[in-house]
Amino acid sequence: MPRDSLRLYRWLLMAYPSDFRREYGAEMIQVFGDLRQDAQTDGRVGLIALWARVAADTVITATLQRSYQMTRKLTSSTLAAAVLLLPTLIFLLIMFTRFVLGLEGPYNAWERFYMNPGLSALNWALERFMVLAPFGALALAALPITHLQVGREDGALVASVSVKVSSVTIGVILVALLMIAAIMGYGFVENFKPV
Amino acid sequence: MKHETPDPHNPLTPAAFHILLALADQERHGYGIIREIEQRTGGQLRMAPGTLYGAISRMRDDGWIEEADERPDPPLDDQRRRYYRLTELGRRIATAEAQRLASLVESALAKRLIGPVSHAEA
């Protein structure tokens, strides 16, 4: 039983981010073992109370820890890239609701806005922005992950490139690439409709 | 949000303040911190490992606490345990929070929400 509960707690720790687990996982298991020994003095009730407390604590703190780590990894350029993607994302969602889900409401609202002659200059700019934004976002998210270092070693010029990438950056890059593919696909379908 | 100086308008979370209090008089390991808080609060606050190490991680990142080399708890000593202690900044943060709470208690006393608390009562 004690070994099983330690194994179960070790399994629960998978909810935490890997960096956090590497740093504190062993200590947390040890502390849990100590708390379990204390709880055993109150018998089965003590163990149930401990598990209830630990399970609830794990759900809350693992979620907090994941969001905390994500915020730390979010650089200003990644954040700017994510913001740049928003208008295109909204546009693609509107197209998705119409062409895939068959819902006309969001599309009709978009069309009323898009066809409004008073807003033609804004729409002209928005249209180009939505096509170009995913490329800008891709550049913003991808450029800071490479670091070029140039130095001299034994009289020779040496250049090295290091790459540091977080999961959040990878996510933004993937979304930007998907959007570029979707925008190009949409443009192709709109311009080369079969007669 | 990183606290680099004590901010009287930015209260600490109860968990963070209790951990700083537990480390105010000596270095402790994780289980030692939990036991000290439990004893001090008469069993009202029983911290679980996730809350404890989440707070420890943030406080180490912010420079409020650090790993200690001393091992001051011989009966429970285990080479795998890590001991933590307050840094100068951590002590200043804890002091500022204690002063903030003390001034709140003074206000409550002045408005007769509570009577004077004797040490025997506490």
Coordinates of N, CA and C in Angstrom, one line a residue, chain A residues 14-186:
Chain A
M14 N 3.0 13.9 -13.0 CA 3.1 14.2 -14.5 C 2.2 15.4 -14.9
A15 N 1.3 15.8 -14.0 CA 0.5 17.0 -14.4 C 1.3 18.3 -14.4
Y16 N 2.5 18.3 -13.7 CA 3.3 19.5 -13.6 C 4.2 19.6 -14.9
P17 N 4.6 20.8 -15.2 CA 5.6 20.9 -16.3 C 6.9 20.2 -16.0
S18 N 7.5 19.7 -17.1 CA 8.7 18.9 -16.9 C 9.8 19.6 -16.2
D19 N 10.0 20.9 -16.4 CA 11.1 21.6 -15.8 C 10.9 21.6 -14.2
F20 N 9.6 21.9 -13.9 CA 9.2 21.9 -12.4 C 9.4 20.5 -11.8
R21 N 9.0 19.5 -12.5 CA 9.2 18.1 -12.0 C 10.6 17.7 -11.8
R22 N 11.5 18.1 -12.7 CA 12.9 17.8 -12.6 C 13.5 18.5 -11.4
E23 N 13.1 19.7 -11.1 CA 13.6 20.5 -10.0 C 13.1 20.1 -8.7
Y24 N 11.8 19.8 -8.6 CA 11.2 19.6 -7.3 C 10.5 18.2 -7.1
G25 N 10.4 17.4 -8.2 CA 9.6 16.2 -8.2 C 10.1 15.2 -7.0
A26 N 11.4 15.0 -6.9 CA 11.9 14.1 -5.9 C 11.6 14.5 -4.5
E27 N 11.8 15.9 -4.3 CA 11.4 16.4 -3.0 C 9.9 16.3 -2.7
M28 N 9.1 16.5 -3.7 CA 7.7 16.5 -3.4 C 7.2 15.0 -3.1
I29 N 7.9 14.0 -3.7 CA 7.6 12.6 -3.4 C 8.0 12.3 -2.0
Q30 N 9.1 12.9 -1.6 CA 9.6 12.6 -0.2 C 8.7 13.3 0.8
V31 N 8.3 14.5 0.5 CA 7.4 15.2 1.4 C 6.0 14.5 1.5
F32 N 5.5 14.0 0.3 CA 4.3 13.3 0.3 C 4.4 12.0 1.2
G33 N 5.6 11.3 1.1 CA 5.8 10.1 1.9 C 5.8 10.5 3.4
D34 N 6.3 11.6 3.8 CA 6.3 12.1 5.2 C 4.9 12.4 5.6
L35 N 4.1 13.1 4.8 CA 2.7 13.4 5.1 C 1.9 12.1 5.2
R36 N 2.2 11.1 4.3 CA 1.4 9.9 4.4 C 1.7 9.2 5.7
Q37 N 2.9 9.2 6.1 CA 3.3 8.5 7.4 C 2.5 9.2 8.6
D38 N 2.4 10.6 8.5 CA 1.7 11.3 9.6 C 0.2 10.9 9.5
A39 N -0.3 10.8 8.3 CA -1.8 10.6 8.1 C -2.1 9.2 8.6
Q40 N -1.2 8.2 8.4 CA -1.5 6.8 8.8 C -1.8 6.7 10.3
T41 N -1.3 7.7 11.1 CA -1.6 7.6 12.6 C -3.1 7.8 12.8
D42 N -3.8 8.4 11.8 CA -5.3 8.6 11.9 C -6.0 7.5 11.2
G43 N -5.3 6.5 10.7 CA -6.0 5.4 10.1 C -6.5 5.7 8.7
R44 N -7.5 5.0 8.3 CA -8.0 5.1 6.9 C -8.5 6.5 6.6
V45 N -9.2 7.1 7.6 CA -9.8 8.4 7.5 C -8.7 9.5 7.2
G46 N -7.6 9.3 7.9 CA -6.5 10.3 7.7 C -5.9 10.1 6.3
L47 N -5.8 8.9 5.8 CA -5.3 8.7 4.4 C -6.2 9.3 3.4
I48 N -7.5 9.1 3.6 CA -8.5 9.6 2.6 C -8.4 11.1 2.6
A49 N -8.4 11.7 3.8 CA -8.3 13.2 3.9 C -7.0 13.7 3.2
L50 N -5.9 13.0 3.4 CA -4.7 13.4 2.8 C -4.8 13.3 1.2
W51 N -5.3 12.2 0.7 CA -5.5 12.1 -0.7 C -6.4 13.1 -1.3
A52 N -7.5 13.4 -0.6 CA -8.4 14.5 -1.1 C -7.7 15.8 -1.2
R53 N -6.9 16.1 -0.2 CA -6.2 17.4 -0.1 C -5.1 17.4 -1.2
V54 N -4.4 16.3 -1.4 CA -3.3 16.3 -2.3 C -3.8 16.3 -3.8
A55 N -4.9 15.6 -4.0 CA -5.5 15.6 -5.4 C -6.0 17.0 -5.8
A56 N -6.7 17.6 -4.9 CA -7.2 19.0 -5.2 C -6.1 19.9 -5.4
D57 N -5.1 19.8 -4.5 CA -3.9 20.7 -4.6 C -3.1 20.5 -5.9
T58 N -3.0 19.2 -6.4 CA -2.3 18.9 -7.6 C -3.0 19.6 -8.8
V59 N -4.4 19.4 -8.9 CA -5.1 20.0 -10.0 C -4.9 21.5 -10.1
I60 N -5.0 22.2 -8.9 CA -4.9 23.7 -8.9 C -3.5 24.1 -9.2
T61 N -2.5 23.5 -8.4 CA -1.1 24.1 -8.6 C -0.5 23.6 -9.9
A62 N -0.9 22.5 -10.4 CA -0.3 22.1 -11.7 C -0.8 23.0 -12.8
T63 N -2.0 23.4 -12.8 CA -2.6 24.4 -13.7 C -1.9 25.7 -13.6
L64 N -1.7 26.2 -12.3 CA -1.1 27.5 -12.1 C 0.4 27.4 -12.6
Q65 N 1.1 26.3 -12.3 CA 2.5 26.2 -12.7 C 2.6 26.2 -14.2
R66 N 1.7 25.5 -14.9 CA 1.8 25.5 -16.4 C 1.6 26.9 -16.9
S67 N 0.6 27.6 -16.4 CA 0.3 28.9 -16.9 C 1.5 29.9 -16.6
Y68 N 2.1 29.7 -15.4 CA 3.2 30.5 -14.9 C 4.4 30.3 -15.9
Q69 N 4.7 29.0 -16.2 CA 5.8 28.7 -17.1 C 5.6 29.2 -18.5
M70 N 4.3 29.1 -18.9 CA 4.0 29.6 -20.3 C 4.2 31.1 -20.4
T71 N 3.8 31.8 -19.3 CA 4.0 33.3 -19.3 C 5.4 33.7 -19.3
R72 N 6.2 32.9 -18.6 CA 7.7 33.2 -18.6 C 8.3 33.0 -19.9
K73 N 7.8 32.0 -20.7 CA 8.4 31.7 -22.0 C 7.9 32.6 -23.1
L74 N 6.8 33.3 -22.8 CA 6.2 34.2 -23.8 C 7.0 35.5 -23.9
T75 N 7.8 35.5 -25.0 CA 8.6 36.8 -25.2 C 7.7 37.8 -25.8
S76 N 8.2 39.1 -25.8 CA 7.4 40.1 -26.3 C 7.2 39.9 -27.8
S77 N 8.2 39.4 -28.5 CA 8.0 39.2 -30.0 C 7.0 38.1 -30.2
T78 N 7.0 37.0 -29.4 CA 6.0 36.0 -29.6 C 4.6 36.5 -29.3
L79 N 4.5 37.3 -28.3 CA 3.2 37.9 -28.0 C 2.7 38.8 -29.2
A80 N 3.6 39.6 -29.7 CA 3.3 40.5 -30.9 C 2.8 39.6 -32.0
A81 N 3.5 38.5 -32.2 CA 3.2 37.6 -33.3 C 1.8 37.0 -33.1
A82 N 1.5 36.6 -31.9 CA 0.1 36.1 -31.6 C -1.0 37.1 -31.9
V83 N -0.7 38.4 -31.5 CA -1.7 39.5 -31.7 C -1.9 39.7 -33.2
L84 N -0.7 39.7 -34.0 CA -0.8 39.9 -35.4 C -1.7 38.8 -36.1
L85 N -1.7 37.6 -35.5 CA -2.5 36.5 -36.1 C -4.0 36.7 -35.9
L86 N -4.4 37.5 -34.9 CA -5.8 37.5 -34.5 C -6.8 37.8 -35.6
P87 N -6.6 39.0 -36.3 CA -7.6 39.3 -37.4 C -7.7 38.2 -38.4
T88 N -6.6 37.6 -38.8 CA -6.7 36.5 -39.8 C -7.4 35.3 -39.2
L89 N -7.1 35.1 -37.9 CA -7.8 33.9 -37.3 C -9.3 34.1 -37.2
I90 N -9.7 35.4 -36.9 CA -11.2 35.7 -36.9 C -11.8 35.5 -38.3
F91 N -11.1 36.0 -39.3 CA -11.6 35.8 -40.6 C -11.7 34.4 -41.0
L92 N -10.7 33.6 -40.7 CA -10.7 32.1 -41.1 C -11.9 31.4 -40.3
L93 N -12.1 31.8 -39.0 CA -13.2 31.2 -38.3 C -14.5 31.5 -38.9
I94 N -14.7 32.8 -39.4 CA -15.9 33.2 -40.1 C -16.1 32.3 -41.3
M95 N -15.1 32.1 -42.1 CA -15.2 31.2 -43.3 C -15.5 29.8 -42.9
F96 N -14.8 29.4 -41.8 CA -15.1 28.0 -41.3 C -16.5 27.8 -40.9
T97 N -17.1 28.8 -40.2 CA -18.5 28.6 -39.8 C -19.4 28.6 -41.0
R98 N -19.1 29.3 -42.1 CA -19.9 29.3 -43.2 C -19.8 28.0 -44.1
F99 N -18.5 27.8 -44.5 CA -18.3 26.7 -45.5 C -18.2 25.3 -44.9
V100 N -17.9 25.2 -43.6 CA -17.8 23.9 -43.0 C -19.0 23.6 -42.2
L101 N -19.4 24.6 -41.3 CA -20.6 24.4 -40.4 C -21.9 24.8 -41.0
G102 N -21.8 25.6 -42.1 CA -23.1 26.0 -42.8 C -23.8 27.1 -42.1
L103 N -23.1 27.8 -41.2 CA -23.8 28.9 -40.4 C -23.6 30.2 -41.2
E104 N -24.7 30.9 -41.5 CA -24.5 32.1 -42.3 C -24.4 33.4 -41.5
G105 N -24.8 33.4 -40.2 CA -24.9 34.6 -39.4 C -23.5 35.4 -39.4
P106 N -22.4 34.8 -38.9 CA -21.2 35.5 -38.9 C -20.7 36.0 -40.2
Y107 N -20.9 35.2 -41.3 CA -20.5 35.5 -42.6 C -21.3 36.7 -43.1
N108 N -22.6 36.7 -42.9 CA -23.4 37.9 -43.3 C -23.0 39.2 -42.7
A109 N -22.7 39.1 -41.4 CA -22.2 40.3 -40.6 C -20.9 40.8 -41.2
W110 N -20.0 39.8 -41.6 CA -18.7 40.2 -42.2 C -19.0 40.8 -43.5
E111 N -19.9 40.3 -44.3 CA -20.1 40.8 -45.7 C -20.7 42.2 -45.6
R112 N -21.6 42.4 -44.6 CA -22.2 43.8 -44.5 C -21.1 44.8 -44.2
F113 N -20.1 44.4 -43.4 CA -19.0 45.2 -43.1 C -18.1 45.4 -44.3
Y114 N -17.8 44.3 -45.0 CA -16.9 44.3 -46.1 C -17.4 45.1 -47.3
M115 N -18.7 45.0 -47.5 CA -19.3 45.7 -48.7 C -19.7 47.1 -48.4
N116 N -19.6 47.6 -47.2 CA -20.0 48.9 -46.8 C -19.1 49.9 -47.6
P117 N -19.7 50.7 -48.5 CA -18.8 51.6 -49.3 C -18.1 52.7 -48.5
G118 N -18.7 53.0 -47.4 CA -18.0 54.0 -46.5 C -16.7 53.5 -45.9
L119 N -16.6 52.2 -45.8 CA -15.4 51.6 -45.2 C -14.5 50.9 -46.2
S120 N -14.6 51.4 -47.5 CA -13.8 50.7 -48.5 C -12.3 50.8 -48.3
A121 N -11.8 52.0 -47.8 CA -10.4 52.2 -47.6 C -9.9 51.3 -46.5
L122 N -10.7 51.2 -45.4 CA -10.4 50.3 -44.2 C -10.3 48.9 -44.7
N123 N -11.3 48.5 -45.5 CA -11.4 47.1 -45.9 C -10.2 46.7 -46.8
W124 N -9.8 47.7 -47.7 CA -8.7 47.5 -48.6 C -7.4 47.2 -47.7
A125 N -7.3 48.0 -46.7 CA -6.1 47.8 -45.8 C -6.2 46.5 -45.0
L126 N -7.4 46.2 -44.5 CA -7.6 45.0 -43.7 C -7.3 43.8 -44.5
E127 N -7.8 43.8 -45.8 CA -7.6 42.6 -46.6 C -6.1 42.3 -46.8
R128 N -5.3 43.3 -47.1 CA -3.9 43.1 -47.3 C -3.2 42.7 -46.0
F129 N -3.7 43.4 -44.9 CA -3.1 43.1 -43.6 C -3.3 41.6 -43.2
M130 N -4.5 41.1 -43.5 CA -4.8 39.7 -43.1 C -4.0 38.7 -43.9
V131 N -3.7 39.0 -45.2 CA -2.8 38.2 -46.0 C -1.4 38.2 -45.5
L132 N -0.9 39.4 -45.2 CA 0.5 39.6 -44.9 C 0.8 39.3 -43.4
A133 N -0.2 39.5 -42.5 CA 0.0 39.3 -41.1 C 0.6 37.9 -40.7
P134 N 0.1 36.8 -41.2 CA 0.8 35.5 -40.8 C 2.2 35.5 -41.2
F135 N 2.6 36.1 -42.3 CA 4.1 36.1 -42.7 C 4.9 36.9 -41.7
G136 N 4.3 38.1 -41.3 CA 4.9 38.9 -40.3 C 5.0 38.2 -38.9
A137 N 3.9 37.5 -38.6 CA 3.9 36.8 -37.3 C 5.0 35.7 -37.3
L138 N 5.1 35.0 -38.5 CA 6.1 33.9 -38.6 C 7.5 34.5 -38.4
A139 N 7.8 35.6 -39.0 CA 9.1 36.3 -38.9 C 9.3 36.7 -37.4
L140 N 8.3 37.3 -36.8 CA 8.5 37.8 -35.4 C 8.7 36.6 -34.5
A141 N 8.0 35.5 -34.7 CA 8.2 34.4 -33.8 C 9.5 33.6 -34.0
A142 N 9.9 33.5 -35.3 CA 11.0 32.7 -35.7 C 12.3 33.4 -35.5
L143 N 12.4 34.7 -35.8 CA 13.7 35.3 -35.8 C 14.4 35.3 -34.5
P144 N 13.7 35.6 -33.3 CA 14.5 35.7 -32.1 C 15.0 34.3 -31.6
I145 N 14.6 33.2 -32.2 CA 15.0 31.9 -31.7 C 16.4 31.6 -32.2
T146 N 16.9 32.3 -33.1 CA 18.3 32.1 -33.6 C 19.2 33.2 -33.1
H147 N 20.3 32.9 -32.6 CA 21.3 33.8 -32.1 C 22.6 33.7 -32.8
L148 N 23.0 34.7 -33.6 CA 24.3 34.6 -34.3 C 25.4 35.2 -33.5
Q149 N 26.5 34.5 -33.3 CA 27.6 35.0 -32.6 C 28.9 35.0 -33.5
V150 N 29.5 36.1 -33.6 CA 30.7 36.2 -34.4 C 31.9 36.6 -33.5
G151 N 33.0 35.8 -33.6 CA 34.1 36.1 -32.8 C 35.4 35.7 -33.4
R152 N 36.5 36.0 -32.8 CA 37.8 35.6 -33.3 C 38.5 34.5 -32.5
E153 N 38.9 33.4 -33.1 CA 39.6 32.4 -32.4 C 40.9 32.1 -33.2
D154 N 42.0 32.2 -32.5 CA 43.3 32.0 -33.2 C 43.5 32.7 -34.5
G155 N 43.0 34.0 -34.5 CA 43.2 34.8 -35.7 C 42.1 34.6 -36.7
A156 N 41.4 33.5 -36.6 CA 40.3 33.2 -37.6 C 39.0 33.7 -37.1
L157 N 38.2 34.2 -38.1 CA 36.8 34.6 -37.8 C 35.9 33.4 -37.6
V158 N 35.3 33.3 -36.5 CA 34.4 32.2 -36.2 C 33.0 32.6 -36.0
A159 N 32.0 32.1 -36.7 CA 30.6 32.4 -36.5 C 29.9 31.2 -36.0
S160 N 29.0 31.4 -35.0 CA 28.2 30.2 -34.6 C 26.7 30.7 -34.4
V161 N 25.8 29.8 -34.7 CA 24.4 30.1 -34.6 C 23.8 29.1 -33.6
S162 N 23.2 29.7 -32.5 CA 22.5 28.8 -31.6 C 21.0 29.0 -31.7
V163 N 20.3 28.0 -31.5 CA 18.8 28.0 -31.6 C 18.2 27.7 -30.2
K164 N 17.3 28.6 -29.8 CA 16.7 28.4 -28.5 C 15.2 28.6 -28.7
V165 N 14.4 27.6 -28.6 CA 13.0 27.7 -28.9 C 12.1 27.1 -27.8
S166 N 11.0 27.8 -27.5 CA 10.1 27.3 -26.5 C 8.9 26.7 -27.2
S167 N 8.1 25.9 -26.4 CA 6.9 25.3 -26.9 C 5.9 26.3 -27.4
V168 N 5.8 27.5 -26.7 CA 4.9 28.5 -27.1 C 5.3 29.1 -28.5
T169 N 6.6 29.3 -28.7 CA 7.0 29.8 -30.0 C 6.7 28.8 -31.1
I170 N 6.9 27.5 -30.8 CA 6.6 26.5 -31.8 C 5.1 26.5 -32.1
G171 N 4.3 26.7 -31.1 CA 2.9 26.8 -31.3 C 2.5 28.0 -32.2
V172 N 3.1 29.1 -32.0 CA 2.7 30.3 -32.8 C 3.2 30.1 -34.2
I173 N 4.4 29.5 -34.4 CA 4.9 29.3 -35.7 C 4.0 28.3 -36.5
L174 N 3.6 27.3 -35.8 CA 2.7 26.3 -36.5 C 1.4 26.9 -36.9
V175 N 0.8 27.8 -36.0 CA -0.5 28.4 -36.3 C -0.3 29.4 -37.5
A176 N 0.8 30.1 -37.5 CA 1.1 31.0 -38.6 C 1.2 30.3 -39.9
L177 N 1.9 29.1 -39.9 CA 2.1 28.3 -41.1 C 0.7 27.8 -41.6
L178 N -0.1 27.4 -40.6 CA -1.4 26.8 -41.0 C -2.3 27.9 -41.6
M179 N -2.2 29.2 -41.0 CA -2.9 30.3 -41.5 C -2.5 30.7 -43.0
I180 N -1.2 30.6 -43.2 CA -0.7 30.9 -44.5 C -1.3 29.9 -45.5
A181 N -1.2 28.6 -45.1 CA -1.8 27.6 -46.0 C -3.3 27.8 -46.2
A182 N -4.0 28.2 -45.1 CA -5.5 28.4 -45.2 C -5.8 29.6 -46.1
I183 N -5.0 30.7 -45.9 CA -5.3 31.9 -46.7 C -5.0 31.6 -48.2
M184 N -3.9 30.9 -48.5 CA -3.5 30.6 -49.8 C -4.6 29.7 -50.5
G185 N -5.1 28.7 -49.6 CA -6.1 27.8 -50.1 C -7.4 28.5 -50.4
Y186 N -7.8 29.5 -49.5 CA -9.0 30.3 -49.7 C -8.8 31.1 -51.0

